[in-house]
Amino acid sequence: MTMEQVAAASGLTKGFISRLERDSASPSVASLVAVCEVIGLRVGALFDPPETAVVRAGAGKRINFGASGAVERLLSPGTQQQIEVIHTVLEGAGHGGDELYTLDCDTEFVYVVGGSLEIVLEDQQVTLAAGDAMTFPGRTPHTWRNTSATEPAEVLWVMSPAP
């Protein structure tokens, strides 16, 4: 479910949903209930952080940060604030957008599981192949793209603290 769909179904704005997702909004009880109903989550689950979380293959919560040609799944629990892990499968030519963007985290780590990925920073472009990894400050303007127009790429992103 996309941010736009949650916003439309809950009667809230996309901007509010985005701030809520990043824990930078103080929602009312009514807003929390509306969002929980839309996403099928009991409100009490928001206050019961699991000590152990298992995410089975393909079962991570699907998210969309605006990438094109990408299926992104959150692998870390939403209650986890120290780290966020995202598994991304990119179609050929899939990308994170034409504009450079930043994330509200100290460190961003990317590991290429399969295929290849180009990371574009303000002052450099780095191509990573399967098995390569890169770490950079999350507040550094950047974007990324699958270097192949036809072959998929698979990537793990780790952000700390969770944006």
Tab-separated table of C-alpha atoms in Angstrom:
chain	number	residue	atom	x	y	z
A	1	MET	CA	0.000	0.000	0.000
A	2	THR	CA	1.463	3.381	-0.986
A	3	MET	CA	1.559	6.506	1.130
A	4	GLU	CA	-0.995	8.092	-1.227
A	5	GLN	CA	-3.384	5.164	-0.754
A	6	VAL	CA	-3.089	5.292	3.046
A	7	ALA	CA	-3.644	9.055	2.997
A	8	ALA	CA	-6.708	8.807	0.757
A	9	ALA	CA	-8.265	5.918	2.686
A	10	SER	CA	-7.642	7.490	6.104
A	11	GLY	CA	-8.694	11.021	5.165
A	12	LEU	CA	-5.271	12.409	6.095
A	13	THR	CA	-2.710	14.188	3.921
A	14	LYS	CA	0.237	12.461	2.273
A	15	GLY	CA	2.576	14.891	4.071
A	16	PHE	CA	1.116	13.958	7.449
A	17	ILE	CA	1.442	10.228	6.669
A	18	SER	CA	5.076	10.804	5.656
A	19	ARG	CA	5.838	12.672	8.898
A	20	LEU	CA	4.022	9.991	10.881
A	21	GLU	CA	6.096	7.265	9.199
A	22	ARG	CA	9.304	9.117	10.099
A	23	ASP	CA	8.115	9.673	13.681
A	24	SER	CA	8.174	13.458	13.259
A	25	ALA	CA	4.435	14.006	13.806
A	26	SER	CA	2.358	13.835	16.970
A	27	PRO	CA	-0.870	12.227	15.777
A	28	SER	CA	-4.171	12.425	17.579
A	29	VAL	CA	-5.809	9.213	18.750
A	30	ALA	CA	-8.347	9.615	15.938
A	31	SER	CA	-5.554	9.856	13.344
A	32	LEU	CA	-3.811	6.768	14.748
A	33	VAL	CA	-7.051	4.793	14.722
A	34	ALA	CA	-7.782	5.871	11.124
A	35	VAL	CA	-4.337	4.823	9.887
A	36	CYS	CA	-4.402	1.542	11.818
A	37	GLU	CA	-7.796	0.651	10.343
A	38	VAL	CA	-6.524	1.322	6.822
A	39	ILE	CA	-3.379	-0.784	7.211
A	40	GLY	CA	-5.046	-3.544	9.217
A	41	LEU	CA	-3.107	-3.057	12.443
A	42	ARG	CA	-4.569	-3.035	15.924
A	43	VAL	CA	-3.727	0.212	17.711
A	44	GLY	CA	-2.220	-1.629	20.700
A	45	ALA	CA	0.440	-3.138	18.426
A	46	LEU	CA	1.980	0.324	18.112
A	47	PHE	CA	2.895	0.240	21.783
A	48	ASP	CA	4.096	-3.371	22.058
A	49	PRO	CA	7.578	-3.444	20.492
A	50	PRO	CA	8.655	-7.016	19.784
A	51	GLU	CA	11.876	-8.209	21.345
A	52	THR	CA	12.463	-10.512	18.400
A	53	ALA	CA	11.178	-9.985	14.889
A	54	VAL	CA	11.264	-12.523	12.074
A	55	VAL	CA	10.472	-11.457	8.527
A	56	ARG	CA	10.040	-14.344	6.112
A	57	ALA	CA	11.257	-14.111	2.514
A	58	GLY	CA	8.983	-11.840	0.506
A	59	ALA	CA	6.885	-10.949	3.561
A	60	GLY	CA	8.414	-7.600	4.515
A	61	LYS	CA	6.087	-4.610	4.603
A	62	ARG	CA	5.989	-3.121	1.114
A	63	ILE	CA	6.990	0.523	1.114
A	64	ASN	CA	7.501	3.132	-1.578
A	65	PHE	CA	9.930	6.010	-1.234
A	66	GLY	CA	9.205	7.166	-4.786
A	67	ALA	CA	11.541	4.821	-6.656
A	68	SER	CA	10.692	3.835	-10.216
A	69	GLY	CA	10.763	0.167	-11.233
A	70	ALA	CA	11.478	-1.030	-7.706
A	71	VAL	CA	9.831	-3.272	-5.142
A	72	GLU	CA	10.958	-2.128	-1.696
A	73	ARG	CA	10.244	-4.089	1.482
A	74	LEU	CA	10.952	-3.044	5.053
A	75	LEU	CA	12.766	-5.875	6.857
A	76	SER	CA	13.209	-4.225	10.254
A	77	PRO	CA	10.281	-3.653	12.623
A	78	GLY	CA	8.721	-0.193	12.516
A	79	THR	CA	9.314	0.080	16.255
A	80	GLN	CA	13.073	-0.254	15.721
A	81	GLN	CA	14.607	3.219	15.905
A	82	GLN	CA	18.316	2.406	15.829
A	83	ILE	CA	18.356	0.815	12.391
A	84	GLU	CA	16.192	0.428	9.297
A	85	VAL	CA	16.772	-2.327	6.737
A	86	ILE	CA	15.165	-2.269	3.291
A	87	HIS	CA	15.324	-4.990	0.636
A	88	THR	CA	14.959	-3.618	-2.894
A	89	VAL	CA	14.488	-5.539	-6.133
A	90	LEU	CA	14.986	-3.302	-9.160
A	91	GLU	CA	13.709	-3.936	-12.655
A	92	GLY	CA	16.065	-3.145	-15.509
A	93	ALA	CA	16.667	0.636	-15.513
A	94	GLY	CA	14.939	0.977	-12.111
A	95	HIS	CA	16.053	4.063	-10.201
A	96	GLY	CA	15.606	6.228	-7.131
A	97	GLY	CA	14.585	9.299	-9.127
A	98	ASP	CA	16.341	11.934	-11.197
A	99	GLU	CA	16.777	14.383	-8.321
A	100	LEU	CA	19.333	13.904	-5.564
A	101	TYR	CA	17.726	13.421	-2.144
A	102	THR	CA	18.805	13.044	1.476
A	103	LEU	CA	17.615	10.873	4.342
A	104	ASP	CA	17.359	11.892	7.960
A	105	CYS	CA	19.932	9.379	9.205
A	106	ASP	CA	23.595	9.512	10.146
A	107	THR	CA	24.774	6.565	8.075
A	108	GLU	CA	23.489	4.834	4.972
A	109	PHE	CA	24.896	1.456	3.916
A	110	VAL	CA	24.110	-0.347	0.668
A	111	TYR	CA	24.988	-3.946	-0.230
A	112	VAL	CA	24.413	-5.275	-3.750
A	113	VAL	CA	23.098	-8.837	-3.547
A	114	GLY	CA	22.783	-9.283	-7.316
A	115	GLY	CA	23.154	-7.254	-10.492
A	116	SER	CA	24.795	-3.855	-10.332
A	117	LEU	CA	23.882	-0.460	-8.963
A	118	GLU	CA	25.192	3.032	-9.582
A	119	ILE	CA	25.182	5.404	-6.611
A	120	VAL	CA	25.186	9.060	-7.677
A	121	LEU	CA	26.482	11.603	-5.164
A	122	GLU	CA	26.944	15.335	-5.752
A	123	ASP	CA	30.610	14.942	-6.616
A	124	GLN	CA	30.969	11.322	-7.735
A	125	GLN	CA	29.347	8.264	-9.247
A	126	VAL	CA	30.186	4.796	-7.937
A	127	THR	CA	29.217	1.548	-9.659
A	128	LEU	CA	28.747	-1.431	-7.344
A	129	ALA	CA	28.605	-5.048	-8.530
A	130	ALA	CA	27.166	-8.078	-6.742
A	131	GLY	CA	28.977	-8.480	-3.417
A	132	ASP	CA	30.094	-4.828	-3.269
A	133	ALA	CA	29.072	-2.497	-0.456
A	134	MET	CA	29.238	1.238	0.170
A	135	THR	CA	28.757	3.411	3.248
A	136	PHE	CA	28.127	7.159	3.183
A	137	PRO	CA	26.505	9.859	5.335
A	138	GLY	CA	22.725	9.629	4.953
A	139	ARG	CA	22.417	13.392	4.737
A	140	THR	CA	24.618	13.422	1.620
A	141	PRO	CA	22.489	14.235	-1.445
A	142	HIS	CA	22.309	11.101	-3.570
A	143	THR	CA	20.267	8.893	-5.866
A	144	TRP	CA	20.804	5.498	-7.469
A	145	ARG	CA	19.971	3.415	-10.532
A	146	ASN	CA	20.215	-0.113	-11.866
A	147	THR	CA	23.037	0.008	-14.417
A	148	SER	CA	21.340	-2.581	-16.629
A	149	ALA	CA	18.369	-1.706	-18.815
A	150	THR	CA	17.242	-5.343	-18.922
A	151	GLU	CA	18.609	-7.277	-15.935
A	152	PRO	CA	17.233	-6.932	-12.398
A	153	ALA	CA	19.316	-5.862	-9.411
A	154	GLU	CA	18.832	-6.790	-5.758
A	155	VAL	CA	20.003	-4.484	-2.977
A	156	LEU	CA	19.964	-4.241	0.827
A	157	TRP	CA	19.881	-0.754	2.364
A	158	VAL	CA	20.692	-0.155	6.029
A	159	MET	CA	20.126	3.251	7.638
A	160	SER	CA	21.156	4.254	11.143
A	161	PRO	CA	19.406	5.605	13.039
A	162	ALA	CA	16.159	4.776	11.270
A	163	PRO	CA	14.992	7.833	9.295
